[in-house]
Tab-separated table of C-alpha atoms in Angstrom:
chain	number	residue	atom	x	y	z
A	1	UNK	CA	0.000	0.000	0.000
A	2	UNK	CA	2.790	2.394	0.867
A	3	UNK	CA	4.554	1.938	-2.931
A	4	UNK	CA	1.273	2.121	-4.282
A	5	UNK	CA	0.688	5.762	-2.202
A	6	UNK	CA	5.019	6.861	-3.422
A	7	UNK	CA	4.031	5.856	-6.901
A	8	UNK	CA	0.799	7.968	-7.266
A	9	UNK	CA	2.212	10.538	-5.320
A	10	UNK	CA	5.484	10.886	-7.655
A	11	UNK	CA	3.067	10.702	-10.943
A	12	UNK	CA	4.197	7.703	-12.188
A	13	UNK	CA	1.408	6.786	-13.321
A	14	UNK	CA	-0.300	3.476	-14.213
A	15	UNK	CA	2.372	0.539	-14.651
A	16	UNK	CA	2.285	-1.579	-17.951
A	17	UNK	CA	1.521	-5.610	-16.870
A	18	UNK	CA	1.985	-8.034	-19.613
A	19	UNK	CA	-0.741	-10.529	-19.938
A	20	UNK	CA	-0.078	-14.390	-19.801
A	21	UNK	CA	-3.080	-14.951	-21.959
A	22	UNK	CA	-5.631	-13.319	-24.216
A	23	UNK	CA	-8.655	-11.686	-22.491
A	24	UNK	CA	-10.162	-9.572	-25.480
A	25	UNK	CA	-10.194	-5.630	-24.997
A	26	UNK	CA	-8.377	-5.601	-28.054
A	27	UNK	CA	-11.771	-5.122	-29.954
A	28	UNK	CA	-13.052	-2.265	-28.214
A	29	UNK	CA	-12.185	-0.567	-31.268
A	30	UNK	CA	-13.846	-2.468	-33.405
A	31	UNK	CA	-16.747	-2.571	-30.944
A	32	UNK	CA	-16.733	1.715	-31.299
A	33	UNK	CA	-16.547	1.334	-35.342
A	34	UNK	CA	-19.501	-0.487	-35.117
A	35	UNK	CA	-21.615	1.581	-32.568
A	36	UNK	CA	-20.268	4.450	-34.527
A	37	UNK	CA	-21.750	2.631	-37.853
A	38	UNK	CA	-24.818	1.091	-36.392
A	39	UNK	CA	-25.319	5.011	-34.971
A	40	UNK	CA	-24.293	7.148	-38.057
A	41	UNK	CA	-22.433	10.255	-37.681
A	42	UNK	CA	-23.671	14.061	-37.739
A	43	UNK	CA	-21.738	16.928	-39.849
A	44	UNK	CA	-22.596	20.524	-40.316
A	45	UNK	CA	-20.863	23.309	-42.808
A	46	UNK	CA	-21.386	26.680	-42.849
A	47	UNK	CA	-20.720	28.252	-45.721
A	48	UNK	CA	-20.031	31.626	-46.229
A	49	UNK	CA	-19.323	33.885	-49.369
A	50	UNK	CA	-21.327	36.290	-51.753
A	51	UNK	CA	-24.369	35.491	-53.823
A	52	UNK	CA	-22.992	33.677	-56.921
A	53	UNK	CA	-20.050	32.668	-55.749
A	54	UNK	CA	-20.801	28.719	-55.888
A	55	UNK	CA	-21.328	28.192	-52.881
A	56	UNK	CA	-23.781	25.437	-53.883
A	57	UNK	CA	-22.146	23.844	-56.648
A	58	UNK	CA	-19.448	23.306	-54.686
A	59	UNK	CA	-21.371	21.675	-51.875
A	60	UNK	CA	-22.489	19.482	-54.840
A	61	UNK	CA	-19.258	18.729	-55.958
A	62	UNK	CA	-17.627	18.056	-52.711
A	63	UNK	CA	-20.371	15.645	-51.600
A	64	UNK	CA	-21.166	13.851	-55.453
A	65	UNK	CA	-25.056	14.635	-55.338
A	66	UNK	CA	-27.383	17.090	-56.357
A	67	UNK	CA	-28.431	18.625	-53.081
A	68	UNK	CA	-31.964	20.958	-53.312
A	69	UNK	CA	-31.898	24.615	-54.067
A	70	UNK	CA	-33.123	27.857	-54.576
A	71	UNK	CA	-30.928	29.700	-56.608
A	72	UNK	CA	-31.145	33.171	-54.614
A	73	UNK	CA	-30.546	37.103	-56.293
A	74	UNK	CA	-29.152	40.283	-55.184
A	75	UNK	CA	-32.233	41.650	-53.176
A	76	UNK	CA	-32.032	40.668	-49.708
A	77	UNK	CA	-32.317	43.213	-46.914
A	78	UNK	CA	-30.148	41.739	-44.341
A	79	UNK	CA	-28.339	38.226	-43.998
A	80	UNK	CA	-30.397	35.243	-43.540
A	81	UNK	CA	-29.104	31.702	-42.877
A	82	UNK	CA	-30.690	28.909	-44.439
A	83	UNK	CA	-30.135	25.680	-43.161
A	84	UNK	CA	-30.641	21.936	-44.852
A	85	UNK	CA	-30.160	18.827	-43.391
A	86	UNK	CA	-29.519	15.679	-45.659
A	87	UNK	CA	-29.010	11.926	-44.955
A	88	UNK	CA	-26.416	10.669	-47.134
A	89	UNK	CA	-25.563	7.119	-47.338
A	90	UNK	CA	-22.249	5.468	-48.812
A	91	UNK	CA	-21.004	1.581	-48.123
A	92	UNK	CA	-23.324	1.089	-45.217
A	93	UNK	CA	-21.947	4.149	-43.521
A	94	UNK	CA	-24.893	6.852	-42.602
A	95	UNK	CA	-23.933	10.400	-42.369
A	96	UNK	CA	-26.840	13.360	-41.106
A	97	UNK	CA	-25.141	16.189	-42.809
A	98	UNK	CA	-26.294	20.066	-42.412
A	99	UNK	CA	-25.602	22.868	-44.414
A	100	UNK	CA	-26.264	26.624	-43.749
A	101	UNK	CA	-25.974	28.779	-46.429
A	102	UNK	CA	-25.389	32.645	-46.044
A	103	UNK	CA	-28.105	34.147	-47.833
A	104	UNK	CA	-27.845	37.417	-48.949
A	105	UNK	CA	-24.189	38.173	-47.855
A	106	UNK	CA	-22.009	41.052	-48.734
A	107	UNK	CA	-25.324	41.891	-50.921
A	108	UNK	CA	-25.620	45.103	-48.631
A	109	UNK	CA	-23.332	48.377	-48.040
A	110	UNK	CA	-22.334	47.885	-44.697
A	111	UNK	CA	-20.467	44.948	-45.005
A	112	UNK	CA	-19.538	44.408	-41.243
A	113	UNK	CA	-23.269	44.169	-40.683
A	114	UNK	CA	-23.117	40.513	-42.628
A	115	UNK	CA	-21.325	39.250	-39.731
A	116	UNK	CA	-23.656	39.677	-36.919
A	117	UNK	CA	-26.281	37.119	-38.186
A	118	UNK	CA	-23.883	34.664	-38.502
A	119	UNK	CA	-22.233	35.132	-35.277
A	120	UNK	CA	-26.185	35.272	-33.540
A	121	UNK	CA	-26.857	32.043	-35.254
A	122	UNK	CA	-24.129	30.294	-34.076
A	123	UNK	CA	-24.582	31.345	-30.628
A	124	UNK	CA	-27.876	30.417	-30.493
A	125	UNK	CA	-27.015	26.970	-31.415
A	126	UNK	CA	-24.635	26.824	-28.603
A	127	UNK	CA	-27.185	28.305	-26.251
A	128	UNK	CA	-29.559	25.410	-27.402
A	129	UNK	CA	-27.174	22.652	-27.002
A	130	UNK	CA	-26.253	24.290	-23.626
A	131	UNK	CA	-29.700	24.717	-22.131
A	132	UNK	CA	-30.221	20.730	-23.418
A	133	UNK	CA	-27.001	19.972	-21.474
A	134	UNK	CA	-28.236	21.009	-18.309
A	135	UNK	CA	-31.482	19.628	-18.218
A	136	UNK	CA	-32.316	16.866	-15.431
A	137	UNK	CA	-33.245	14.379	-18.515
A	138	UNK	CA	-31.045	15.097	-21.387
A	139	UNK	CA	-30.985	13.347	-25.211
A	140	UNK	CA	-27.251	14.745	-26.376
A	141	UNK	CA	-27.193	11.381	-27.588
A	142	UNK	CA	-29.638	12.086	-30.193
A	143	UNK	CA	-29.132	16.126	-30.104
A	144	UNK	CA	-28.395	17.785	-33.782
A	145	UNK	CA	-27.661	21.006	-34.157
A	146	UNK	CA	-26.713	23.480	-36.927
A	147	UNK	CA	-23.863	25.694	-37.041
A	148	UNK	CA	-25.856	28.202	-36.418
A	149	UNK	CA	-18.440	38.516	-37.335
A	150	UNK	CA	-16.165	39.495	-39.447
A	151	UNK	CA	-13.943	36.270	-39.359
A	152	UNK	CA	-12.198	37.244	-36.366
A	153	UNK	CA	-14.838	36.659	-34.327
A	154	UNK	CA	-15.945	33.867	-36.052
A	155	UNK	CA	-13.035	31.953	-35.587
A	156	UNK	CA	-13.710	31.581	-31.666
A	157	UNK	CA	-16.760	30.010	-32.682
A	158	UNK	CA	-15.912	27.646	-35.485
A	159	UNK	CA	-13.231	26.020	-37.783
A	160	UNK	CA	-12.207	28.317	-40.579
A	161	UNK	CA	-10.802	26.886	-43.742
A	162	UNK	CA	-10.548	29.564	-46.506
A	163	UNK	CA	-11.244	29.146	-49.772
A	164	UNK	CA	-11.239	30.886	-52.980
A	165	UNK	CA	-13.810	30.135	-55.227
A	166	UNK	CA	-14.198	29.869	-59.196
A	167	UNK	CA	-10.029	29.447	-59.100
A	168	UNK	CA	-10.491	29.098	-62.715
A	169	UNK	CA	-10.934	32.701	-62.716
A	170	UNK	CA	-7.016	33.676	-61.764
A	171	UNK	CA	-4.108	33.016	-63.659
A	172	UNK	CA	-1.631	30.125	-62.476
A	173	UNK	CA	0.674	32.728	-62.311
A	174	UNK	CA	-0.897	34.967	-60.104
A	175	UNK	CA	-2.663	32.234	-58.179
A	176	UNK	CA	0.786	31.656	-55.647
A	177	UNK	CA	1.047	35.392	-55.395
A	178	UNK	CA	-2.633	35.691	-54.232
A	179	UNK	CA	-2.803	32.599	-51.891
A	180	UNK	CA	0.259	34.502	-49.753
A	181	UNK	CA	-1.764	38.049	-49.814
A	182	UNK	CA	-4.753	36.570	-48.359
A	183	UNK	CA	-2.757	34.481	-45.881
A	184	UNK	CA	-1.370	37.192	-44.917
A	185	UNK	CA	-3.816	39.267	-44.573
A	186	UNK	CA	-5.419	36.384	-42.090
A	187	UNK	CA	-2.524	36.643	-39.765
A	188	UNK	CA	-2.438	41.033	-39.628
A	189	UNK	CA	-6.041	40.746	-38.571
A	190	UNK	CA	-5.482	37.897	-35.979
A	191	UNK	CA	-7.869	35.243	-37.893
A	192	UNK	CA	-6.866	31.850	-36.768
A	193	UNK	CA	-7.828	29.562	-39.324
A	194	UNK	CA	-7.891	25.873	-38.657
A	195	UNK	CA	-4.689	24.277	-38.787
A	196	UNK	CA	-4.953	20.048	-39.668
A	197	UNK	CA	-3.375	18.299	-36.705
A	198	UNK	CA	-0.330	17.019	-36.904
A	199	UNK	CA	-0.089	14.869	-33.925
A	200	UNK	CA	-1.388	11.508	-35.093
A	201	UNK	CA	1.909	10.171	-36.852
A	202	UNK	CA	-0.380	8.435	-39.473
A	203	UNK	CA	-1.191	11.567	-41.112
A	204	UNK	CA	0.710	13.839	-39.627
A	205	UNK	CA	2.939	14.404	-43.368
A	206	UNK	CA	-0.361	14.716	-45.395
A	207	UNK	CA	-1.783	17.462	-43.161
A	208	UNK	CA	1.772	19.405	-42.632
A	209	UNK	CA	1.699	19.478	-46.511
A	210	UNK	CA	-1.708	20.476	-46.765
A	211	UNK	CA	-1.390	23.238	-44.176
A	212	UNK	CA	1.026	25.193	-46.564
A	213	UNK	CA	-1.598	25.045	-49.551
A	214	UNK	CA	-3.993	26.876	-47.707
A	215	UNK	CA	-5.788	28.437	-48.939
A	216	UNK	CA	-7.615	26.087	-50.896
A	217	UNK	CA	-8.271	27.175	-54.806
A	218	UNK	CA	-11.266	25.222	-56.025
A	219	UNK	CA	-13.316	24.564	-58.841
A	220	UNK	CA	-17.286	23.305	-58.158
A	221	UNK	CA	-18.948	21.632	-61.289
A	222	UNK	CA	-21.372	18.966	-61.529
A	223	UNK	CA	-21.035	18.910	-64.839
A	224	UNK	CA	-18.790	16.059	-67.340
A	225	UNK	CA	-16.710	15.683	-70.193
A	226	UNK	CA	-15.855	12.996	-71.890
A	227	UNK	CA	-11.822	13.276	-71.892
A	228	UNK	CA	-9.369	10.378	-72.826
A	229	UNK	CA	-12.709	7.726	-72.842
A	230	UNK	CA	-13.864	8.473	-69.175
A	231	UNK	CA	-16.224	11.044	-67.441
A	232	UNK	CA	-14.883	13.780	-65.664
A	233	UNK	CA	-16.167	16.611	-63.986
A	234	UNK	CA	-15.231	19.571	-65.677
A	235	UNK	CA	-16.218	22.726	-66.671
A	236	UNK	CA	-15.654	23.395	-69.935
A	237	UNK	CA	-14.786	27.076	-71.700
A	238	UNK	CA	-13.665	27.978	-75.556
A	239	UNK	CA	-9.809	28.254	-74.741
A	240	UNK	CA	-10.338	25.056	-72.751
A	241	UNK	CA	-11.548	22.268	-69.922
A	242	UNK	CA	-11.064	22.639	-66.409
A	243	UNK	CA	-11.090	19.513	-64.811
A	244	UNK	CA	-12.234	19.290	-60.896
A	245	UNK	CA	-10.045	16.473	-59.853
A	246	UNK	CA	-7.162	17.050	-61.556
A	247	UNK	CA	-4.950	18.630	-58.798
A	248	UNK	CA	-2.572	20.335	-61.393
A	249	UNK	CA	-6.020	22.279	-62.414
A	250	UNK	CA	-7.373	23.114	-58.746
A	251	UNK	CA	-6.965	22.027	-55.215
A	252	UNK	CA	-10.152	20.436	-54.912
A	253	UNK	CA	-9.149	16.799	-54.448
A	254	UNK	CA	-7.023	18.676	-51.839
A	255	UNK	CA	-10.188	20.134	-50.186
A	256	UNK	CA	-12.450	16.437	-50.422
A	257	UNK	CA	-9.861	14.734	-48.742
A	258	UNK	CA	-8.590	16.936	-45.836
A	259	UNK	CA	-12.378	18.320	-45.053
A	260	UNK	CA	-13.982	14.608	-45.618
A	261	UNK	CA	-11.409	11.289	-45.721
A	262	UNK	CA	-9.112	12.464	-43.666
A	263	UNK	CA	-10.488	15.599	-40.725
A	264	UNK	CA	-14.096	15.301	-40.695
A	265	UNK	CA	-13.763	13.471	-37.154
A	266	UNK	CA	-10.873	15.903	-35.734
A	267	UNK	CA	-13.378	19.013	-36.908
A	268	UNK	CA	-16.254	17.858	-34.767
A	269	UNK	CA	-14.174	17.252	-32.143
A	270	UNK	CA	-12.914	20.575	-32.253
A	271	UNK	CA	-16.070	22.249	-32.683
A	272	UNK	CA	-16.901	20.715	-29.535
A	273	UNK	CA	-13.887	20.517	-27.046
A	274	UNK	CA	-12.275	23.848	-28.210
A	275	UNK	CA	-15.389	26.496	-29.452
A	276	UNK	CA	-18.316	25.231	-27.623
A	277	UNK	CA	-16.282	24.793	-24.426
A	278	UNK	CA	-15.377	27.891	-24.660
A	279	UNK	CA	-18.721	29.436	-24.860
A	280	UNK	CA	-20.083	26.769	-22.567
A	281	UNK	CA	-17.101	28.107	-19.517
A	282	UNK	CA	-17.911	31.523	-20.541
A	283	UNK	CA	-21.315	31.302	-20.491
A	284	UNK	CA	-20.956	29.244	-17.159
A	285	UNK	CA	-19.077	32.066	-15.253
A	286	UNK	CA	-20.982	34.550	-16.213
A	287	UNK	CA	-23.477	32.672	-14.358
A	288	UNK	CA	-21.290	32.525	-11.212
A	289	UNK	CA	-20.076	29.118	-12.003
A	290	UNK	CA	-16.486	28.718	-11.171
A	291	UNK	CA	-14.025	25.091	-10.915
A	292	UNK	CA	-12.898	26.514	-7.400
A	293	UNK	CA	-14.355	28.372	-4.496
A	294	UNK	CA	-12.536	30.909	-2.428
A	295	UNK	CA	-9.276	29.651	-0.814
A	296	UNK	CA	-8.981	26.529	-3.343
A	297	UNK	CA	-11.716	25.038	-1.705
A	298	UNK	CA	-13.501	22.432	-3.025
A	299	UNK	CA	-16.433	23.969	-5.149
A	300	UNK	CA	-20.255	22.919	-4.016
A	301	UNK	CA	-22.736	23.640	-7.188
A	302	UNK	CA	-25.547	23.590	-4.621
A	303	UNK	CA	-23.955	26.550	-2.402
A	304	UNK	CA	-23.161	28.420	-5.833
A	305	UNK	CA	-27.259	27.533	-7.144
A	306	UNK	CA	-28.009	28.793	-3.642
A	307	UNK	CA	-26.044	31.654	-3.873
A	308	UNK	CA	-27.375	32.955	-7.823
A	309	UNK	CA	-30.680	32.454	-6.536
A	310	UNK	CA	-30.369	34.523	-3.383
A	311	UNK	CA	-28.573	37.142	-5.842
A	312	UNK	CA	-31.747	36.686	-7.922
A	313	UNK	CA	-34.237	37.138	-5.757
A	314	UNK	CA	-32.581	40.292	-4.111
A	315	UNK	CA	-32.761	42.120	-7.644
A	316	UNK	CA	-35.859	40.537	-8.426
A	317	UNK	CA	-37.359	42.273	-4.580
A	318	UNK	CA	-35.076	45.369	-6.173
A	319	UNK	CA	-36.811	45.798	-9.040
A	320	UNK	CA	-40.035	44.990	-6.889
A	321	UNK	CA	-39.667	47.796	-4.775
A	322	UNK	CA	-38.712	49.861	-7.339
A	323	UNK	CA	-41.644	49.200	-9.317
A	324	UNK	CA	-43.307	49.425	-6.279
A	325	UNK	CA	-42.472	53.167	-5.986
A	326	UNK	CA	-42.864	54.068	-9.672
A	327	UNK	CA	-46.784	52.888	-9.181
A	328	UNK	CA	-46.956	54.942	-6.240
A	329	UNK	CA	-45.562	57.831	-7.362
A	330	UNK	CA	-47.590	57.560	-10.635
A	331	UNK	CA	-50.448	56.827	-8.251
A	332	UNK	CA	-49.809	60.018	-6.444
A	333	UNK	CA	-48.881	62.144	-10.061
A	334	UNK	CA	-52.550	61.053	-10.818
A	335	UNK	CA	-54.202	61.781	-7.844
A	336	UNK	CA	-52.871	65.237	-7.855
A	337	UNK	CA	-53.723	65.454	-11.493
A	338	UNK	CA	-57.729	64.197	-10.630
A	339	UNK	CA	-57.930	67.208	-7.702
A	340	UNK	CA	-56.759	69.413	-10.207
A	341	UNK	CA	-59.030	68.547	-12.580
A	342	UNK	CA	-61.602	68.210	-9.467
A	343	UNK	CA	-60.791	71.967	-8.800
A	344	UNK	CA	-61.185	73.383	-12.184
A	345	UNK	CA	-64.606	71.362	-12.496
A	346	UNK	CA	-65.899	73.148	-9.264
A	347	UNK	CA	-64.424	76.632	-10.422
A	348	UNK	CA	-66.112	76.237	-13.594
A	349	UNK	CA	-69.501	74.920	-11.652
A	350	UNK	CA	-69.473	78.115	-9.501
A	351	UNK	CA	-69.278	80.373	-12.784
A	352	UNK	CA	-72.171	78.787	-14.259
A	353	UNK	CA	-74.080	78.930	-11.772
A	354	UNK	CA	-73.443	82.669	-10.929
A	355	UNK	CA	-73.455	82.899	-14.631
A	356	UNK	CA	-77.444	81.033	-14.530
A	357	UNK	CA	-78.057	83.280	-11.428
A	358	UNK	CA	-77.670	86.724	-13.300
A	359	UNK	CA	-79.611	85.168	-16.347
A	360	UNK	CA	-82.282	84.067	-14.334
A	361	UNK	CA	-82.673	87.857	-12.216
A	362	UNK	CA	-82.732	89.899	-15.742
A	363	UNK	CA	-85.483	87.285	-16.868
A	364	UNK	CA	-87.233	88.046	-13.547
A	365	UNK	CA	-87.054	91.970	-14.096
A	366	UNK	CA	-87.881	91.720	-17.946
A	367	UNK	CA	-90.746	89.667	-16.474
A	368	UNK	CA	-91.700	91.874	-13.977
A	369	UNK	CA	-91.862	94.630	-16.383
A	370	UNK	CA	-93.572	92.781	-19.099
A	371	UNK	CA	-96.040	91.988	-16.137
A	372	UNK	CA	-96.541	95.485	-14.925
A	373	UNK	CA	-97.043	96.894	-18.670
A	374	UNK	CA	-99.587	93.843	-19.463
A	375	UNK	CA	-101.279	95.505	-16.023
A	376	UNK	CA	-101.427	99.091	-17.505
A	377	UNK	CA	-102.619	98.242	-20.594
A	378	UNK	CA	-105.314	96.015	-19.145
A	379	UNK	CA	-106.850	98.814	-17.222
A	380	UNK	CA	-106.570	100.921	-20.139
A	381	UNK	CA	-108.709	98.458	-21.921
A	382	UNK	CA	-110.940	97.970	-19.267
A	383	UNK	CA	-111.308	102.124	-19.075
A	384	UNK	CA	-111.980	102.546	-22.395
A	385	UNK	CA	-114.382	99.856	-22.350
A	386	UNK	CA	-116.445	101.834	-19.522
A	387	UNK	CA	-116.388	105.146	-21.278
A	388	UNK	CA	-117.522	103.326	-24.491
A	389	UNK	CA	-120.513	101.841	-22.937
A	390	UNK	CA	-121.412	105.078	-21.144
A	391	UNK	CA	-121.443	106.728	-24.630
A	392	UNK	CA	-123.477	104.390	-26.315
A	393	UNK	CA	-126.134	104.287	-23.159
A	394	UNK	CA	-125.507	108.275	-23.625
A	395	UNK	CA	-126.485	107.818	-27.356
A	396	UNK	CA	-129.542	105.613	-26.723
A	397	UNK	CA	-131.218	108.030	-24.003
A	398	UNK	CA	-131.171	111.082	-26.934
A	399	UNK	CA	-132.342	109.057	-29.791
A	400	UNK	CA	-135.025	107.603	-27.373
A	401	UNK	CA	-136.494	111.443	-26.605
A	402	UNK	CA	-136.098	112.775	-30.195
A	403	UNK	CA	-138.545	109.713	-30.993
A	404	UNK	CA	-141.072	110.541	-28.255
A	405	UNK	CA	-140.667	114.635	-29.473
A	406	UNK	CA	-141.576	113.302	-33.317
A	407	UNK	CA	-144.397	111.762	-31.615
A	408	UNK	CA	-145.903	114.377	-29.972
């Protein structure tokens, strides 16, 4: 027990034991290949670059199928990513492969505008992943996500492998001469683009040699020619055929076998243990999350849960009160804005009715007047009346004698 204790203690390490006989963990690896097969595997591209570039026909090329499409124009308002996910099948082996497509980029004037869609989208795909990673019941196993900035932001957040399109384009001449401008220009602006690893001895000359011809000139056709009695994809022009595969024409062969034969597996692995573990650990300590409390202690997620949500609830009674105060100020802005509206009412009450009062005294006098003149002219009436009924009585008495006088 007390070597054992030395021997961990010193680092040494686990010891190697030679067995006497054959036990069988010497097929685990053929026990992953066919989990792995039985499984399938998941791949996603991004793929960025103007409208009309061939981005598509590439993606055609690269993958030997006719993938479905849109063919998009000039007109878009803003960047919008498009993603398509295909299950491709070749010799029994099942791949679930995604590609986004950068609609509408560089199409607008403010180029470093294109950039922030595609950096949102990605982070939202790491968000989603995250939030599924922390769930009490979680299916990672069966998770798929898309790849959801100028390029040195992007390159924190996924594996950059430039390329220049429709090589075909540039003379061979100026092709070399190019390829060390834009490589150059990568490394003044602090782009790290992804390097193929060189640590696995089995391919470890291939991708050193490929790592100097990036970037990658390629040619995307789907198109073939019938050259020396055999089908190739080409792309044919008056002055001449440019053959896809032919690596003295493009690097494309370059390209299929560093993105697909030989790296596909270390660029998920990447995208996982170096970008999203970086947003996952940032995204964790901004969250309070930390490997070690105070003092090197040993950390307690339950004390550090406990702790957020205290934190949590003491802005969420913050903004309570605060809220709290803005209704009862608002409360009280009101109130004094009803009593003044109260006071003008009543001001306004007392002038009508003062107003009603004075109205209603002049009626009262032009009443009493009309009243008093309706009086006067009534007796008038009722005088003349009298003094014409005394004259015609008058009148009868006279022509009443001058009868009896005829008479006599």
């Amino acid at each position: 027990m007390a070597a054992t204790e030395v021997a961990r203690q010193e680092g040494e390490g686990a010891r190697s034991v030679l067995l006497s006989g054959h036990v069988g963990f010497d097929s685990m690896p053929d026990q992953l290949v066919s989990k792995s097969v039985s499984s399938g595997f998941c791949f996603n591209i991004l793929c960025v670059g103007e409208t009309g570039l061939g981005k598509s026909t590439l993606m055609d090329t690269l993958f030997n199928t006719k993938f479905e499409g849109v063919p998009m124009q000039h007109s878009q308002p803003s960047v919008q990513l498009q993603s398509h996910t295909y299950e491709l099948e070749e010799s029994n082996v099942r791949l679930k492969l995604t590609m986004v497509n950068t609609v509408g980029y560089g199409d607008q004037i403010k180029k470093e505008n294109s950039y922030r869609s595609i950096v949102e989208f990605i982070d939202a795909q790491f968000e989603a992943y995250l939030q599924e990673e922390m769930k009490i019941k979680r299916t990672l196993h069966s998770y798929h996500d898309t790849p959801r900035a100028r390029l040195p932001k992007l390159d924190s957040k996924v594996n950059i492998i430039p390329i220049i399109a429709k090589s075909d384009a540039i003379a061979k001449s100026e092709l070399a001469k190019f390829k060390l401008k834009i490589a150059s220009e990568l490394v003044s602006n602090g782009v790290q683009v992804y390097q193929f690893p060189t640590d696995d001895e089995t391919v470890a000359e291939v991708n050193s040699t490929m790592n100097g011809h990036l970037p990658f000139a390629v040619v995307g056709s789907t198109e073939e020619v019938m050259i020396d009695n055999k089908m190739v994809k080409a792309r044919q022009y008056p002055w001449g055929i440019v053959q896809v595969e032919n690596e003295s024409h493009c690097d494309f062969v370059k390209l299929r076998e560093m993105l697909v034969r030989v790296n596909m597996e270390d660029l998920r692995e990447q995208t996982h243990t170096r970008h999203y573990e970086l947003y996952r650990r940032c995204k964790l300590e901004e969250m309070g999350f930390k490997d070690t409390a105070p003092e090197n202690k040993p950390f307690s997620l339950q004390e550090t849960y406990e702790a957020k949500r205290q934190e949590f609830l003491g802005e969420l009674q913050k903004e309570e009160e605060e809220m709290r105060q803005t209704f009862v100020l608002r409360v009280k802005e009101k109130e004094a804005e009803l009593k003044e509206a109260e006071k003008e009412l009543h001001e306004k009450f007392d002038r009508l009715k003062k107003l009603h009062h004075e109205e209603k005294k002049k009626l009262d006098e032009k009443r009493k007047t009309l009243e008093d003149e309706l009086n006067s002219f009534k007796q008038k009436k009722t005088a003349t009346e009298l003094m014409q009924s005394q004259c015609l009585q008058a009148g009868g008495s006279t022509t009443l004698k001058k009868d009896k006088e005829r008479k006599n």
